[in-house]
XYZ file of C-alpha atoms in Angstrom:
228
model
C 12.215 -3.619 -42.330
C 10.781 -4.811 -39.125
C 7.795 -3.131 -38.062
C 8.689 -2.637 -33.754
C 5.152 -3.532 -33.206
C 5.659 -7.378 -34.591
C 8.500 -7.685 -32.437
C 7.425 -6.062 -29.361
C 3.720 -6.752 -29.173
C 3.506 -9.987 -31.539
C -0.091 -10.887 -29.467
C -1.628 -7.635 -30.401
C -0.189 -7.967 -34.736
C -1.907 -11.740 -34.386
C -5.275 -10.323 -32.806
C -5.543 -7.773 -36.364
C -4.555 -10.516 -38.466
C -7.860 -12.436 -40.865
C -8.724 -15.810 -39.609
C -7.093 -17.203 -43.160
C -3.592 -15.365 -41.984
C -4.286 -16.855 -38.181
C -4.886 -20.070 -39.707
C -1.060 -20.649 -41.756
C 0.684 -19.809 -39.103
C 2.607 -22.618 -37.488
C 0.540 -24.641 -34.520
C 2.423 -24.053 -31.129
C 5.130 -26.606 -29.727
C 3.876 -28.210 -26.419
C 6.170 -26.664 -24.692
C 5.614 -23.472 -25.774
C 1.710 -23.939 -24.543
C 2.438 -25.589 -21.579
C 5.268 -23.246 -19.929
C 3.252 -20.187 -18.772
C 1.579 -18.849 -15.769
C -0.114 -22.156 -14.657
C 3.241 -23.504 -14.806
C 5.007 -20.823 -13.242
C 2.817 -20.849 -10.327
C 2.580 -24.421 -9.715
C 6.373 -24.567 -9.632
C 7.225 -21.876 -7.627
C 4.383 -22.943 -4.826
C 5.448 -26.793 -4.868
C 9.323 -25.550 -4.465
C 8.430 -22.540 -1.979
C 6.191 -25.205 -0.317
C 9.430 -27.826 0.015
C 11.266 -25.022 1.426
C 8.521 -23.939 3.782
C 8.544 -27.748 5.030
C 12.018 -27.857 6.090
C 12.730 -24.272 7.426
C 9.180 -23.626 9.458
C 8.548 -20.492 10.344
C 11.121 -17.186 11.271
C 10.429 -14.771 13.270
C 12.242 -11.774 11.809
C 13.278 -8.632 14.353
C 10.276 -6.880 11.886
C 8.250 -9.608 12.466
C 7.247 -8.123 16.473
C 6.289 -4.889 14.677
C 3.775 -6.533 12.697
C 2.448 -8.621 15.671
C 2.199 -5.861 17.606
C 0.187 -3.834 15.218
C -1.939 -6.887 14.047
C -3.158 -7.946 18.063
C -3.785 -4.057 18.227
C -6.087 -3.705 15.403
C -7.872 -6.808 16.660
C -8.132 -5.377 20.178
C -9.889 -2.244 18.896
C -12.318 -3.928 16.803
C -11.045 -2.721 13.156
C -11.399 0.705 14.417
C -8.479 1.961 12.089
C -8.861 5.781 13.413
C -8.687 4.611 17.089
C -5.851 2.531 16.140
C -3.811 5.139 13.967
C -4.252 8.013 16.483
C -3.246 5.450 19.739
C 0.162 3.835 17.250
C 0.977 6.487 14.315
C 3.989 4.491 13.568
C 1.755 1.059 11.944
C 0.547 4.148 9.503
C 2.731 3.379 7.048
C 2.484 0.039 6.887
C -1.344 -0.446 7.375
C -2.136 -2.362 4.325
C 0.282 -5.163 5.858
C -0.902 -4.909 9.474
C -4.435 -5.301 8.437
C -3.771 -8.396 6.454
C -1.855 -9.886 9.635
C -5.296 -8.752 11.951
C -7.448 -10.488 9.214
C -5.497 -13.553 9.145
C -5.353 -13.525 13.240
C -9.252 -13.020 13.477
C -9.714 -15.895 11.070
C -7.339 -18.545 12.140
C -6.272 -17.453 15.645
C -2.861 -17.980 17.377
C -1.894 -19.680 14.070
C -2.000 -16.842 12.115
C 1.605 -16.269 11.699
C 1.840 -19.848 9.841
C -1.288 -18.393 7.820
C 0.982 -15.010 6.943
C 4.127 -17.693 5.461
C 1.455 -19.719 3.554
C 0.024 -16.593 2.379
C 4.117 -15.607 1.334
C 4.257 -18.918 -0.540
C 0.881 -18.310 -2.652
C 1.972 -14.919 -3.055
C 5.975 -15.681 -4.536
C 4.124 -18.418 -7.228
C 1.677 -15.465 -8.029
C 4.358 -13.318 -8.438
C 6.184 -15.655 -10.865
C 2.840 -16.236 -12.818
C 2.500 -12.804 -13.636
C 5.917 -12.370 -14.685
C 5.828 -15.642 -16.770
C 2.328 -14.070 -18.374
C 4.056 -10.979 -19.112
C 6.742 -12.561 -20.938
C 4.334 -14.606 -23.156
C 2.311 -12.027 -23.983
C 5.465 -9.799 -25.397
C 6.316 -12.992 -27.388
C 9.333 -14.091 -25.364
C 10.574 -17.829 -26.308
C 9.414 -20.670 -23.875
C 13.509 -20.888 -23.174
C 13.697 -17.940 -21.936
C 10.245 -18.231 -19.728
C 11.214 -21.666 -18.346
C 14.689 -20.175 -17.092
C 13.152 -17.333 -15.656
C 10.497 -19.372 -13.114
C 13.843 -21.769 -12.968
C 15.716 -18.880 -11.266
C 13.026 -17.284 -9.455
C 12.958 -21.110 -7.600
C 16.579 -20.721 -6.263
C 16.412 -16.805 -5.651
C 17.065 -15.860 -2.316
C 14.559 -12.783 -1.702
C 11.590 -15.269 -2.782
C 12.610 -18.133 -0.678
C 14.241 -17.026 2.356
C 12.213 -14.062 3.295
C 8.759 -16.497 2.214
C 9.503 -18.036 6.033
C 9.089 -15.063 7.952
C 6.150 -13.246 9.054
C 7.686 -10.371 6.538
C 5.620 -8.322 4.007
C 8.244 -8.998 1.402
C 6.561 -11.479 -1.001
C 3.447 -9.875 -0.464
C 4.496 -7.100 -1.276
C 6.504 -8.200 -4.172
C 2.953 -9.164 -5.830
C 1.420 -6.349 -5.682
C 4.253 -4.388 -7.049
C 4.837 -6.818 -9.893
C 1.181 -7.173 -10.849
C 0.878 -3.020 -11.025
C 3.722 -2.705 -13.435
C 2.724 -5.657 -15.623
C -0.738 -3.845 -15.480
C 0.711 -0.922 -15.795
C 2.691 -1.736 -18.838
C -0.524 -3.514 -20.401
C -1.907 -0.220 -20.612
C 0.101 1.327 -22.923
C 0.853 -1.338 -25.485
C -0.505 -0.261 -28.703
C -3.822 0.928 -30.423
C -5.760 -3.081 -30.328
C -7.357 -2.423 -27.619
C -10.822 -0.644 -26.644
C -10.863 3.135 -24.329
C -12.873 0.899 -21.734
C -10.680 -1.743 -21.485
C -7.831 0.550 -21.147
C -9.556 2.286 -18.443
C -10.492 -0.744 -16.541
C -6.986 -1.768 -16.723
C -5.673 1.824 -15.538
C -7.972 1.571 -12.879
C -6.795 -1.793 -11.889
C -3.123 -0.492 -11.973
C -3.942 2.581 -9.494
C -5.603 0.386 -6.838
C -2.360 -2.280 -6.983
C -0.455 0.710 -6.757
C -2.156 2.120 -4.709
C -2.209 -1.268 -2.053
C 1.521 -1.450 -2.479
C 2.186 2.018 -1.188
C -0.305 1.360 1.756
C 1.644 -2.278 2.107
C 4.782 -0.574 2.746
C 6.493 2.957 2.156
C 9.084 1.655 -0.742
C 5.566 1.454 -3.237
C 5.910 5.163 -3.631
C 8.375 4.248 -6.581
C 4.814 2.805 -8.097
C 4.025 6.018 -9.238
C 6.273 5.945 -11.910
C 4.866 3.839 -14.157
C 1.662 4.648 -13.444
C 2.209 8.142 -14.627
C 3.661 7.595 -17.631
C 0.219 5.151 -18.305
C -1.696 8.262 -17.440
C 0.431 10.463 -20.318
C-alpha cells in the first residue's frame, strides 16, 4: 500500500525521515537539481526579454484607462481619498493604478516601458513559483522542464507582457497566493507559526490581487478552505 502522503508530499516524508534513512537514498541527477525556480525564471525573462526586443511596447485600448488613472494619482499627490471620490471608476483597479503612479513618479514619461519590464520580471516570477511548486510535490524534472518550456511559447504570458496591461502582474500575484495557499494545508511537518505566517502571507497576495483587479475575488476560494 502506498501511503498518499509519500506520493503527494514526498518533501515533507523526507524532512521526518533519520539522517541514516536521508543518507541511502539516491544523490539527485543534475538535472533534477538544476531545473527549478532559478531556472524557470531565468528562462522565461531571457525569452520574454527577446520578445520584448522585437515587439516594443503596445498600447492596449485598457492601456488609456490606466494612464489616465496613474497621471491622476500623481497630480493629487497620492491622496487616494481625493482621487477615489473625484474617479470612482480606478476603484477597482487601484492596486494596478498605483503601481503605474509609482513607476511614473520614479522614472517619468518612461514609465510605461518601466510597466512592460515590470510584465517581463513578473511572467519569469510567475513561472518560478509554479516550477517551485511542482518540485516541492515531487513532480519529475520532465515534467518541470516542459512546463517553463510551454509557459515560453504561451500566448497570455508573451503577448499581453508588451502592453501596459495588468495581466502578468496580476497573474503573479494570483499564482503566488494559491501556491501559498496550498502550502498551508499540506500535512502535519510543519510548526502553528509557520503555518500562520504562511496564511498570513496568502491573505495579503490575495488580498493585492483583488485590489489589482476585480477577477481576484475568485482568490477567496482557496484561501477559505486554508482557513477550515
Amino acid at each position: 500500500n502506498v501511503d498518499a502522503n509519500d506520493q503527494w508530499f514526498p518533501q515533507q516524508k523526507i524532512s521526518c525521515m533519520s539522517d541514516t534513512e536521508q543518507n541511502d537514498l539516491p544523490a539527485p541527477s543534475k538535472c533534477e537539481r538544476c531545473i527549478g525556480p532559478l531556472f524557470g525564471f531565468a528562462a522565461m525573462l531571457v525569452v520574454n526579454a527577446l520578445y520584448l526586443a522585437c515587439k516594443g511596447v503596445f498600447i492596449a485600448p485598457d492601456s488609456s484607462f490606466y494612464m489616465l488613472g496613474a497621471n491622476q494619482l500623481v497630480a493629487v499627490g497620492f491622496d487616494f481619498q481625493a482621487f477615489l471620490n473625484d474617479s470612482p471608476a480606478f476603484g477597482q483597479y487601484i492596486g494596478f493604478v498605483t503601481w503605474c503612479a509609482i513607476l511614473k513618479s520614479i522614472v517619468g514619461e518612461n514609465w510605461p516601458a518601466a510597466v512592460v519590464g515590470g510584465n517581463a520580471v513578473a511572467n519569469a516570477l510567475t513561472v518560478a513559483v509554479l516550477t517551485n511548486a511542482l518540485r516541492r510535490t515531487g513532480v519529475c524534472w520532465q515534467a518541470r522542464l516542459g512546463i517553463i518550456c510551454w509557459c515560453m511559447i504561451a500566448f497570455d504570458l508573451l503577448v499581453w507582457s508588451k502592453g501596459l496591461l495588468s495581466d502578468p502582474t496580476f497573474l503573479v500575484l494570483a499564482t503566488s497566493a494559491v501556491a501559498v495557499s496550498a502550502s498551508c494545508v499540506r500535512p502535519l511537518t510543519s510548526s502553528l507559526s509557520r503555518q500562520a505566517g504562511m496564511l498570513s502571507l496568502a491573505t495579503v497576495l490575495s488580498l493585492a490581487a483583488i485590489c489589482w483587479r476585480p477577477t481576484g475575488i475568485a482568490l477567496v476560494a482557496p484561501l477559505s478552505v486554508c482557513v477550515a
